XYZ file of C-alpha atoms in Angstrom:
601
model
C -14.205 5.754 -16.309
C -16.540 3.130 -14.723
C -20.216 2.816 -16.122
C -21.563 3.226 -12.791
C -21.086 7.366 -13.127
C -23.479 8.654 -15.779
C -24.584 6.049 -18.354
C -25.633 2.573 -16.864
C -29.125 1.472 -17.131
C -29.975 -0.984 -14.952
C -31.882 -4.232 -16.700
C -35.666 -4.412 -15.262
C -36.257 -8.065 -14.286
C -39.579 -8.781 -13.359
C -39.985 -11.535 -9.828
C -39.407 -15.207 -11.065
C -38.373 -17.599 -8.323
C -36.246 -19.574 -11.100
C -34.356 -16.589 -12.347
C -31.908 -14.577 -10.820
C -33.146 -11.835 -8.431
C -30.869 -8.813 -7.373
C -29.822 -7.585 -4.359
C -33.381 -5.316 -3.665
C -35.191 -8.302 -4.426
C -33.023 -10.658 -2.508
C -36.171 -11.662 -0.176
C -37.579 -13.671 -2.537
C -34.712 -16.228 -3.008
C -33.490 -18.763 -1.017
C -30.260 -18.532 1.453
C -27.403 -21.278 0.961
C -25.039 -21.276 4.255
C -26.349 -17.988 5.437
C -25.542 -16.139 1.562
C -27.182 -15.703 -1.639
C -26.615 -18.124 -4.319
C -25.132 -17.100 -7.608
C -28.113 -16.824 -10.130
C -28.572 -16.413 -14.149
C -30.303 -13.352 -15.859
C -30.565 -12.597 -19.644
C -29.277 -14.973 -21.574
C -27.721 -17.033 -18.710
C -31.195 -17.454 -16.870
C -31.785 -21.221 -15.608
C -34.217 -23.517 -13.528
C -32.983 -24.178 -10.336
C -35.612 -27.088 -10.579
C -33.312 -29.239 -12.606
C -31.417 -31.914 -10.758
C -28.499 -31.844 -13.310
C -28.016 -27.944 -12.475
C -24.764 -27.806 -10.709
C -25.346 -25.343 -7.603
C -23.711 -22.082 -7.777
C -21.389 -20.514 -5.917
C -21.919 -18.258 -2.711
C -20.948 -14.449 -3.119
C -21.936 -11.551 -0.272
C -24.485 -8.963 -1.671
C -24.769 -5.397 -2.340
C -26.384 -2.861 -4.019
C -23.793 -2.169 -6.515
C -23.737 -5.777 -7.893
C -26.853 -4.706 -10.827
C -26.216 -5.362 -14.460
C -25.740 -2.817 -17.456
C -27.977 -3.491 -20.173
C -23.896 -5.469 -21.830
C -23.589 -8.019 -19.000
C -24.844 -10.905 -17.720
C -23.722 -13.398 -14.475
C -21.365 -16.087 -15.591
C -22.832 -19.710 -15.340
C -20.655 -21.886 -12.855
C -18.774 -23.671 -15.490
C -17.579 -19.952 -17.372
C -16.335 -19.017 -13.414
C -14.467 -21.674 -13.316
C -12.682 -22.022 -16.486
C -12.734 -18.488 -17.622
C -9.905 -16.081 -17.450
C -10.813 -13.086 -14.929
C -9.663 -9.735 -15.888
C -10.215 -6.424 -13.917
C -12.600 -3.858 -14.776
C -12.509 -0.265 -15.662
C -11.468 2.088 -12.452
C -13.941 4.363 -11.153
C -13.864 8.125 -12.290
C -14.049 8.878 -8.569
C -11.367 6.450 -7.926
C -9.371 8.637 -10.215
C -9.861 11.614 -8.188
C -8.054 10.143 -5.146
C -5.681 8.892 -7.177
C -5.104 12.602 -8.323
C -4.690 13.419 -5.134
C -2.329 11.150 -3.940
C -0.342 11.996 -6.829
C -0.679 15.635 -5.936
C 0.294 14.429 -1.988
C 3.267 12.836 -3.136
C 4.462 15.486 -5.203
C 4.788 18.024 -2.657
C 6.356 15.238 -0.001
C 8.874 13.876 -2.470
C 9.291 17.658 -3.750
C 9.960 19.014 -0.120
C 11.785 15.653 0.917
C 14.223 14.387 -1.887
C 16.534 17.773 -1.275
C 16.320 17.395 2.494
C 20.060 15.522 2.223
C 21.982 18.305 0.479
C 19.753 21.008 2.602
C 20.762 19.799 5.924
C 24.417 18.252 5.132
C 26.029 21.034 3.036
C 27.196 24.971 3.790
C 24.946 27.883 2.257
C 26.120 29.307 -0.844
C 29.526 27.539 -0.799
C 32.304 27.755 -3.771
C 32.238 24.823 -5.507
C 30.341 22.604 -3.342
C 26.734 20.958 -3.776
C 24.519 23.241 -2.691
C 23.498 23.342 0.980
C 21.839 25.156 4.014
C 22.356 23.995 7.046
C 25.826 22.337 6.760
C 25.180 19.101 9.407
C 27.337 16.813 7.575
C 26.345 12.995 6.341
C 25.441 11.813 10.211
C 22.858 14.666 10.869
C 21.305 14.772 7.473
C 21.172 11.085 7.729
C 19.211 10.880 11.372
C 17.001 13.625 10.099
C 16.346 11.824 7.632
C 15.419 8.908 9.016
C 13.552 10.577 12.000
C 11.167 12.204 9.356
C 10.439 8.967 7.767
C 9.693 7.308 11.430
C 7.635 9.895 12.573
C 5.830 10.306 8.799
C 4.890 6.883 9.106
C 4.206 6.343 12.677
C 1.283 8.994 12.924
C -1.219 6.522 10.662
C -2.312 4.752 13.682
C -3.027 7.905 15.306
C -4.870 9.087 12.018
C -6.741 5.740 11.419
C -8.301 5.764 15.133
C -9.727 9.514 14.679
C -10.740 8.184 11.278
C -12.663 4.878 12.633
C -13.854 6.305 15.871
C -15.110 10.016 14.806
C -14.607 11.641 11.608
C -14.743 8.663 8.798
C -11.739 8.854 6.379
C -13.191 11.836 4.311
C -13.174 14.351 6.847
C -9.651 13.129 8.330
C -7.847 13.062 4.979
C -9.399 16.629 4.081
C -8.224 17.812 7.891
C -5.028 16.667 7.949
C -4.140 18.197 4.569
C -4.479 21.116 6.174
C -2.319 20.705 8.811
C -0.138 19.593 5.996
C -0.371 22.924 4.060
C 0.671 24.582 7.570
C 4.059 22.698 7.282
C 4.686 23.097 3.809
C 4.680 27.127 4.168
C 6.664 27.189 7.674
C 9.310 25.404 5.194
C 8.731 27.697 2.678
C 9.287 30.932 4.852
C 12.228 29.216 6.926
C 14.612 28.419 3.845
C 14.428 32.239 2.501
C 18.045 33.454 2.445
C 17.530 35.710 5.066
C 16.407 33.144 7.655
C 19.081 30.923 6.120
C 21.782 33.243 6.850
C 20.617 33.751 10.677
C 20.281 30.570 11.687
C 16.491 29.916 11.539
C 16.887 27.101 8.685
C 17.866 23.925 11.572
C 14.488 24.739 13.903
C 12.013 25.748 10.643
C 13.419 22.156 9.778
C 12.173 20.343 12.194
C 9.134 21.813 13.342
C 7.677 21.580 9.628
C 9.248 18.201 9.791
C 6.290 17.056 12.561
C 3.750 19.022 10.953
C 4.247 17.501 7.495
C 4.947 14.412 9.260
C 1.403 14.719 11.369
C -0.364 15.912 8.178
C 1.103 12.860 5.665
C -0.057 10.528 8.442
C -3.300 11.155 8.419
C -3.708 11.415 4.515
C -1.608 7.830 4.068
C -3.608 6.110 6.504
C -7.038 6.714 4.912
C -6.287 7.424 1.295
C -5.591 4.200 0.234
C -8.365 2.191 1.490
C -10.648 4.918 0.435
C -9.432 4.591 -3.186
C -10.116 0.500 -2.710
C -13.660 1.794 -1.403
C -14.480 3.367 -4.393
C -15.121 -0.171 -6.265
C -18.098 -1.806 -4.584
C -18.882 -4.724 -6.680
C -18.959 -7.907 -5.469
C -20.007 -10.888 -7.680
C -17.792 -11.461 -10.645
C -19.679 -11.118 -13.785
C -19.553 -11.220 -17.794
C -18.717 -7.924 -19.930
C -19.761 -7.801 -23.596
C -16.584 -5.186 -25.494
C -17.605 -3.133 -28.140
C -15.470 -6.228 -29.935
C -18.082 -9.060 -29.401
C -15.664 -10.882 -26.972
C -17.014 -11.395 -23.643
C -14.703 -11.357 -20.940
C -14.729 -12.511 -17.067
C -14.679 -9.378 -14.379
C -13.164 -10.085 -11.347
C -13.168 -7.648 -8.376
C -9.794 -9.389 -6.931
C -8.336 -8.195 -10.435
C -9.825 -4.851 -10.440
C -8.361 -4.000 -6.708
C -5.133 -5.353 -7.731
C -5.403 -2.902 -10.992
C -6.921 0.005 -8.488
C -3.461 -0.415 -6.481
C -1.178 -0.553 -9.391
C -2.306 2.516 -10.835
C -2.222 3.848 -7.105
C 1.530 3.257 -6.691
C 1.832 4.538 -10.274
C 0.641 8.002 -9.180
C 2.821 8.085 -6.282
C 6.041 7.856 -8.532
C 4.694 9.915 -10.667
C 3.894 12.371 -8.157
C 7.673 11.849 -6.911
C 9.559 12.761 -10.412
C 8.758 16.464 -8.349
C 12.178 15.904 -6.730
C 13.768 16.764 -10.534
C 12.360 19.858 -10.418
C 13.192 20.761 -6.957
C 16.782 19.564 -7.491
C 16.873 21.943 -9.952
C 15.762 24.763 -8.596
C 18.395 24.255 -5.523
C 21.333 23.828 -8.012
C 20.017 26.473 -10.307
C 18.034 29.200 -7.981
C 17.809 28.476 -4.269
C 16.144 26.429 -1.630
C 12.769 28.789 -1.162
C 11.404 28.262 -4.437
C 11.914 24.869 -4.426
C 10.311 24.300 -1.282
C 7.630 26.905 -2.793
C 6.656 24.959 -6.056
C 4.905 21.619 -3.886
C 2.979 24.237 -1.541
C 1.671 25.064 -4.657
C 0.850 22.043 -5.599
C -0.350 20.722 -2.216
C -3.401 24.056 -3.144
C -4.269 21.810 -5.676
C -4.387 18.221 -3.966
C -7.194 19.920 -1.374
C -8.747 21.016 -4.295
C -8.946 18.070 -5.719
C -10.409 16.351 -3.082
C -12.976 18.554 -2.132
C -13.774 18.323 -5.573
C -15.063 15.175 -5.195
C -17.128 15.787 -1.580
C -20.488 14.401 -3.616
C -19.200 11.351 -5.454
C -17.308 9.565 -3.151
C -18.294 6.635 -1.509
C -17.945 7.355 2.101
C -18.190 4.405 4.918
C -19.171 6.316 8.256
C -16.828 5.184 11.154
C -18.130 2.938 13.451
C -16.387 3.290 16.183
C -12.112 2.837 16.948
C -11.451 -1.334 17.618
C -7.955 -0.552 19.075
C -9.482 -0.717 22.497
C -11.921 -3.479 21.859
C -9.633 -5.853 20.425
C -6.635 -5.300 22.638
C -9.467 -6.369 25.537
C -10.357 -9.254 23.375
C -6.909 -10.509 23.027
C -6.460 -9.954 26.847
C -9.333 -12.198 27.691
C -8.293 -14.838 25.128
C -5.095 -15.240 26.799
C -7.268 -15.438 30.385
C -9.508 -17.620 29.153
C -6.997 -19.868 27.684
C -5.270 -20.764 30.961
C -8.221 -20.591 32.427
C -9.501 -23.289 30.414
C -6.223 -25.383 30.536
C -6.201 -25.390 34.098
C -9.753 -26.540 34.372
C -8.928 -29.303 31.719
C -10.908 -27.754 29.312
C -9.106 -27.636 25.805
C -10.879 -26.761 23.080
C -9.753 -28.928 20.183
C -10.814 -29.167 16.127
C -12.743 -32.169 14.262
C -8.906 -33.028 13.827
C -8.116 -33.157 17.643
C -5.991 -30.264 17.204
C -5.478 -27.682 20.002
C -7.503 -24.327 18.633
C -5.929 -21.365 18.841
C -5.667 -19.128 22.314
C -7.706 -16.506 20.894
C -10.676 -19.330 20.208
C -11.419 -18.742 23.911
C -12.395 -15.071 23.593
C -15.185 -15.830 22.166
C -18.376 -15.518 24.149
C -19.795 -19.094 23.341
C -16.289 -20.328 24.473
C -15.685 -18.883 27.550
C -15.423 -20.040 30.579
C -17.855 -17.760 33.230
C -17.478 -14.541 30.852
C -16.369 -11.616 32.083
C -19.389 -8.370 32.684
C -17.859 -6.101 30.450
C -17.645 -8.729 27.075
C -18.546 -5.959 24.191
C -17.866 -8.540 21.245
C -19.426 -11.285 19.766
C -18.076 -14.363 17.983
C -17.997 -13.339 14.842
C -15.419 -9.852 15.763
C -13.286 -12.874 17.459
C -13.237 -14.425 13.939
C -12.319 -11.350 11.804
C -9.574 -9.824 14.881
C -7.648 -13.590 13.827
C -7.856 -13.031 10.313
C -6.372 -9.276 10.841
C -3.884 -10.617 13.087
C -2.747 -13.351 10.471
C -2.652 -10.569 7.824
C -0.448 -8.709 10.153
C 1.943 -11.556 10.538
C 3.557 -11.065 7.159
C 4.399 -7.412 7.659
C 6.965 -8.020 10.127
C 9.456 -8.450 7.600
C 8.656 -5.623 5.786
C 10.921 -3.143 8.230
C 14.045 -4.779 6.826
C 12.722 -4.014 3.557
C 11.800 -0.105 3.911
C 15.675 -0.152 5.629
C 17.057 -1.000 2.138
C 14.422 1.304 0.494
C 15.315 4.434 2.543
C 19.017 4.149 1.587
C 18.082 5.361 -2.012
C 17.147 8.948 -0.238
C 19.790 9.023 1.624
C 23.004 7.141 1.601
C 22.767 6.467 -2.383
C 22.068 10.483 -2.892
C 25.457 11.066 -0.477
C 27.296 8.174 -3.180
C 26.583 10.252 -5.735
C 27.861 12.917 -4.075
C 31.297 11.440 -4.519
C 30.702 10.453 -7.830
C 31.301 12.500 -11.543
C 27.789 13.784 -12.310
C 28.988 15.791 -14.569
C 25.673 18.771 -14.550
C 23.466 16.602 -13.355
C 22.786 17.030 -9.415
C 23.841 14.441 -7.056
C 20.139 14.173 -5.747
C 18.261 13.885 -8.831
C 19.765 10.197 -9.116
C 17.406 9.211 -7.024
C 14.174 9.476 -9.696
C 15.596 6.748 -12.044
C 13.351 4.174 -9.467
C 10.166 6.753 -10.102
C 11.187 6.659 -13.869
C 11.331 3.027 -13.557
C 8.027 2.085 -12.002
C 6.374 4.521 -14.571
C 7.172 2.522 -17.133
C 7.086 -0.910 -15.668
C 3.646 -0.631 -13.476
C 1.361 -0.252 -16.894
C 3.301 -3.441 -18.215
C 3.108 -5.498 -15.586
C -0.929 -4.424 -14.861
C -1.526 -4.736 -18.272
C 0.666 -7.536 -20.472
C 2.599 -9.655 -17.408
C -0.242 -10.204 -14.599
C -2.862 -10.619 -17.768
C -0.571 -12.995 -19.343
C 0.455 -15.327 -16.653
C -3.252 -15.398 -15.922
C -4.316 -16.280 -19.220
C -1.073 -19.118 -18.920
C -2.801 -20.319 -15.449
C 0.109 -19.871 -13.533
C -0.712 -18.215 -10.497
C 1.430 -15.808 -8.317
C 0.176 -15.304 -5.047
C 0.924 -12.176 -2.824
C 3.249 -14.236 -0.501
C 5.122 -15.089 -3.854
C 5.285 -11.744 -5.312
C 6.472 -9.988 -1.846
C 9.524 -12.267 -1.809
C 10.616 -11.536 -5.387
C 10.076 -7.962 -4.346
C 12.572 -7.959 -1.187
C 14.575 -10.480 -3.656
C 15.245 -7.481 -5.383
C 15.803 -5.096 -2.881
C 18.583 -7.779 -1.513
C 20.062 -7.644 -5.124
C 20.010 -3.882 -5.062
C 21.769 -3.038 -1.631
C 24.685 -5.739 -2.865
C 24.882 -4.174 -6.291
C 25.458 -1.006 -4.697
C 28.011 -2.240 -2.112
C 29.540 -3.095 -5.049
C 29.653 0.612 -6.280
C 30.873 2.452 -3.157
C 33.759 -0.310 -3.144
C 34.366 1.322 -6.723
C 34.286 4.616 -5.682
C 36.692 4.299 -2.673
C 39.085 2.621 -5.023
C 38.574 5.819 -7.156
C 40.898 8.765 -7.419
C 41.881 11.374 -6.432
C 40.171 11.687 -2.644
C 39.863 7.453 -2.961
C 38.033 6.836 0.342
C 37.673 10.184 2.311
C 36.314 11.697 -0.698
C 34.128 14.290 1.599
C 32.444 16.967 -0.480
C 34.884 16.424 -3.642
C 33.869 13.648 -6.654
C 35.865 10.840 -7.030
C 36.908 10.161 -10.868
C 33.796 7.534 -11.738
C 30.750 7.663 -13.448
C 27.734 8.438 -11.396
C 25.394 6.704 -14.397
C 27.215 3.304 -12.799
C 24.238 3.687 -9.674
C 21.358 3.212 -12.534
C 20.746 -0.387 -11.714
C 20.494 0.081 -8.132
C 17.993 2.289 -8.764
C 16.738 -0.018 -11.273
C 16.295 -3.602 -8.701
C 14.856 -1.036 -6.320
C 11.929 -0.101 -8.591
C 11.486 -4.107 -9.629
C 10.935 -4.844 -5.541
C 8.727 -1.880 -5.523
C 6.533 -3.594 -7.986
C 6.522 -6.915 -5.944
C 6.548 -6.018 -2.687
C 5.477 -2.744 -1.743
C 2.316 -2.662 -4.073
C 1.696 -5.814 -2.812
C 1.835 -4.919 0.231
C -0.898 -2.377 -0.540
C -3.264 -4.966 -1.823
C -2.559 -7.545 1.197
C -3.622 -5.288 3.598
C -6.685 -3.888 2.403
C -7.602 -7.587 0.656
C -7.031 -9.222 3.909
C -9.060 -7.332 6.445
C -12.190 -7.273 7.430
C -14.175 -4.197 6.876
C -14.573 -2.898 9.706
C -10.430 -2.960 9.924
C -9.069 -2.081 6.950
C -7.524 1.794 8.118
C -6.214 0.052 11.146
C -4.555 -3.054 9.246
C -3.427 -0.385 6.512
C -1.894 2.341 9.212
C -0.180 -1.234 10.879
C 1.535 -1.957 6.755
C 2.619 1.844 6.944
C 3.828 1.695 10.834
C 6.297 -1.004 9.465
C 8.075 1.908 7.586
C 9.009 3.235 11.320
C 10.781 -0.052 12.065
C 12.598 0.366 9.370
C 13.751 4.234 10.032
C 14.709 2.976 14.186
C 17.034 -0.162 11.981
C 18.691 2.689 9.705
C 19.013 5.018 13.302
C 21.544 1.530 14.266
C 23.519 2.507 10.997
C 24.504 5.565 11.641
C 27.726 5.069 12.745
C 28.809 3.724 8.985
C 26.459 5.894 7.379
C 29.989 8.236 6.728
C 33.391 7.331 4.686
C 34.996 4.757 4.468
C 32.486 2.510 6.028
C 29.878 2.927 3.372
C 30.496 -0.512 1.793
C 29.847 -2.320 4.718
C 26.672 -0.347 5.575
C 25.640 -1.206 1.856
C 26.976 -4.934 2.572
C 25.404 -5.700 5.754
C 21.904 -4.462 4.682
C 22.110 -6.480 1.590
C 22.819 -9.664 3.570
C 20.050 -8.756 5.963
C 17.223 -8.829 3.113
C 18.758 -11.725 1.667
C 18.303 -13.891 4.797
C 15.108 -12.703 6.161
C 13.801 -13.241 2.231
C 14.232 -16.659 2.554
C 12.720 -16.600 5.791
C 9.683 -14.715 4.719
C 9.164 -17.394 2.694
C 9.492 -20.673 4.260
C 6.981 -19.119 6.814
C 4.716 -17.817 4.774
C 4.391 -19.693 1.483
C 1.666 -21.934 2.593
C -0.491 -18.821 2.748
C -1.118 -18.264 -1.121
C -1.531 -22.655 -1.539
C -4.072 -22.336 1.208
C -5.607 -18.907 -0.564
C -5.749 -20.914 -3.988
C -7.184 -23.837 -2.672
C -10.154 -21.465 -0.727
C -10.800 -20.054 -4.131
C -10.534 -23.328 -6.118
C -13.647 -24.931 -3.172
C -15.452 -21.691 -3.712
C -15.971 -21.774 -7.156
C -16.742 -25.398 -6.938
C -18.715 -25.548 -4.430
């Protein structure tokens, strides 16, 4: 729990132009390039008189940056040198965090048995069990339409978020519309409907309304949770130990997201129960126990309605910036016909979107709603954006764990355990390994001063995901060599070990770690304020490119193409790894030299 919630006392520091002033008393300092300078209270309060004072560095201002009566501001030589760590999460960070995991239970509950629900017969001797009996090709393109259409409703959900309802009312919404899905699935897999048919259309229409109601909740709830932490300024911590330690909000948002994505797997470990209930009941209460639980996530939220931190929208900037980018790319050739360039202190040719600005332009257009400094933060979403369009070759790999590597199992000796419950040795995984990397690896190779940026860390991540699509290549080519069904196993096993999958599953969870979490903190890190739901709903839209890539694979999604499926994905992520990073990896040099002239300057 963060001390903000019940027991901070503020320090009362009475108006001294040579000491440190806080935010509400701001007017009585001096600006330096338009921003408060850093400033010493307590036991770090200086002159800013003396000549041999270095001068501090420039942070924005809020409210929330105040001291408890166990800190203090850090003097420019402890910034500088000092390890930064992240601070506590907020208790009413935890509460979203709740709910996702509450979210993602019910949509990994409801979602990791959709493979053996639509591709196997009802109630059949001997057989996995099954509802719908659509084979490998339909299960597989339902599949994959659900994830498309789950991920391509954020946009939709981040512009009624921005433009009328702010995130709180859109999340709390659309988790209604959720609930509405969860129980048509519910109703529809009862034996009875089952039996006359009514399991295929119950399907899909819950499908979109699950798929409408996650959008809206994944678009919002993760910059909401980022929200939560509104300090600024980095500052110094006194622990009940004596040691004083550096807090960093970069840190703490990293931390915020880590235990974010922990949630989430946590949440998705619901598929083990599910799975079991299929094998060992039937479908309905399976699909019954995460509506249950989804009672609980609205709860949870609601719960919350008077602690949150709530930014009210300000308006949708879809509209805005796609006119801004038009008249950039007027403006532009306008200019260059005229002769007009505009060029940097370098003599460099400035970028096309330069001329959108007002105080560029070249007789402005009448209906101009932006000003200069929009034109500066649409180029610094647009840059963040760049590096997500690799990420669709990396959700391609990802989605074959819920699909293609639940249907290898299928062919392989499980012995009681259910083909589909493989699948949660990744959640397993990332349980374990998110609290080491948050709090012994990232700590460590901080305290070491090596530094891994996010450009580094995302191409590790797909790295992995190459590594895991080539082990398991590797596998099917096993199993088809495999007797007795070799490689037209169907519905029958094949005589080899499921438990060889584990490591799959294993790399999988490793590029979850680096990439996808990552991803996570690049987009809310990277965008301006004003666009963090879009630029987040844009990282989650890049799951849809992957789903249309997987729609290509359907034709060797079935036996005995499987190991080329498995092959030519691998080789994919390899390559466009490698070319993630040569066009990227000046991104995190440039990042640490920013922060290196910030601190010094």
């Amino acid at each position: 729990m963060d001390m903000d919630d019940k027991n901070r006392r503020l320090i009362e520091i009475p108006h001294d132009p040579t000491v440190y002033q806080p935010s509400y008393a701001a007017s009585h300092t001096e600006e330096i390039n338009g921003r408060l300078p850093l400033k010493h209270t307590n036991e770090s309060a200086k002159s800013f008189d003396d000549d041999s004072l270095e001068k501090p560095t420039a942070y924005e201002m809020t409210e929330h940056d105040v001291l408890a009566e166990n800190e203090r501001w850090p003097t420019p030589e402890e910034e500088r040198t000092w390890v930064r760590v992240a601070d506590n999460v907020p208790s009413k960070a935890f509460l979203i965090i709740v709910t996702e995991f509450c979210e993602r239970f019910t949509y990994y509950g409801v979602s990791g048995i959709f493979q053996n629900y639509i591709q196997n017969g009802y109630k059949v001797p001997g057989a996995d069990p099954g509802a719908i009996n659509g084979g490998k090709n339909m299960a597989s393109g339902l599949g994959n339409f659900f994830q498309f259409w789950c991920y391509i409703t954020p946009i939709f959900a981040a512009i009624i978020a921005d433009q009328w309802w702010g995130k709180y009312k859109t999340i709390l919404v659309f988790a209604m519309i959720y609930m509405v899905g969860d129980l048509v699935l519910t109703l529809t897999s009862i034996p009875a409907s089952i039996r006359h048919g009514g399991a295929l259309p119950g399907l899909v229409i819950s499908m979109i309304i699950i798929g409408l109601g996650t959008g809206g909740i994944k678009s919002n709830v993760s910059p909401m949770v980022a929200d939560q932490y509104q300090r600024q300024r980095p500052f110094i911590r006194k622990l009940k130990s004596g040691k004083e330690v550096l807090i960093d909000r970069g840190a703490t948002i990293q931390s915020i997201f880590n235990w974010f994505y922990w949630a989430i797997n946590v949440g998705s470990l619901s598929s083990i129960a599910t799975t079991e209930l299929e094998h060992n009941v039937d479908f309905w209460p399976a699909y019954l126990l995460p509506t249950l639980m989804f009672v609980i996530c609205i709860g949870v939220f609601w719960a919350g309605r008077n602690t949150y931190i709530r930014k009210p929208p300000t308006g949708s900037i879809l509209v805005k910036a796609f006119q801004c980018m038009t008249t950039g790319f007027k403006q532009s050739r306008k200019s260059k016909k005229s002769g007009s360039v505009l060029v940097t202190d370098e003599g460099k040719k400035k970028n096309w979107m330069e001329y959108a600005k007002p105080s560029n332009m070249i007789s402005p257009p009448a209906d101009v709603t932006w000003n200069d400094t929009f034109v500066d933060e649409l180029m610094s979403t647009l840059k963040a954006c760049k590096v997500f369009l690799f990420y669709p070759i990396y959700w391609l790999c990802y989605g074959q764990m819920t699909n293609n590597l639940v249907a290898q199992a299928g062919e392989m000796d499980s012995g009681s355990v259910p083909n589909d419950i493989m699948q949660n040795i990744d959640a397993l995984c990332l349980i374990i390994f998110i609290p080491i990397f948050d709090k012994l690896i990232y700590p460590g190779l901080r305290r070491c001063g090596v530094h891994v940026g996010p450009v580094t860390r995302i191409f590790i991540g797909f790295i992995f995901a190459a590594i895991s699509m080539a082990y398991a290549a590797i596998v099917q080519h096993l199993v088809y060599n495999a007797g007795p069904y070799y490689n037209e196993p169907g519905s029958n096993h094949n005589n080899i070990s499921a438990g060889i999958q584990i490591p799959a599953y294993i790399f999988i969870a490793w590029s979850e770690i680096f990439a996808s979490i990552t991803g996570l903190e690049y987009a809310y890190t990277k965008a301006p304020n004003s666009m963090k739901s879009i630029v987040m709903s844009i990282y989650l839209v890049t799951t849809c490119g992957g789903a249309i890539l997987a729609f290509c694979f359907n034709s060797i999604t079935n036996d005995p193409y499987l190991v080329e499926n498995f092959a030519v994905v691998a080789g994919l992520m390899g390559f466009f790894s490698v070319l993630f990073y040569v066009c990227f990896y000046k991104y995190d040099r440039k990042a640490r030299q920013e922060e290196e002239e910030r601190r010094s300057s």
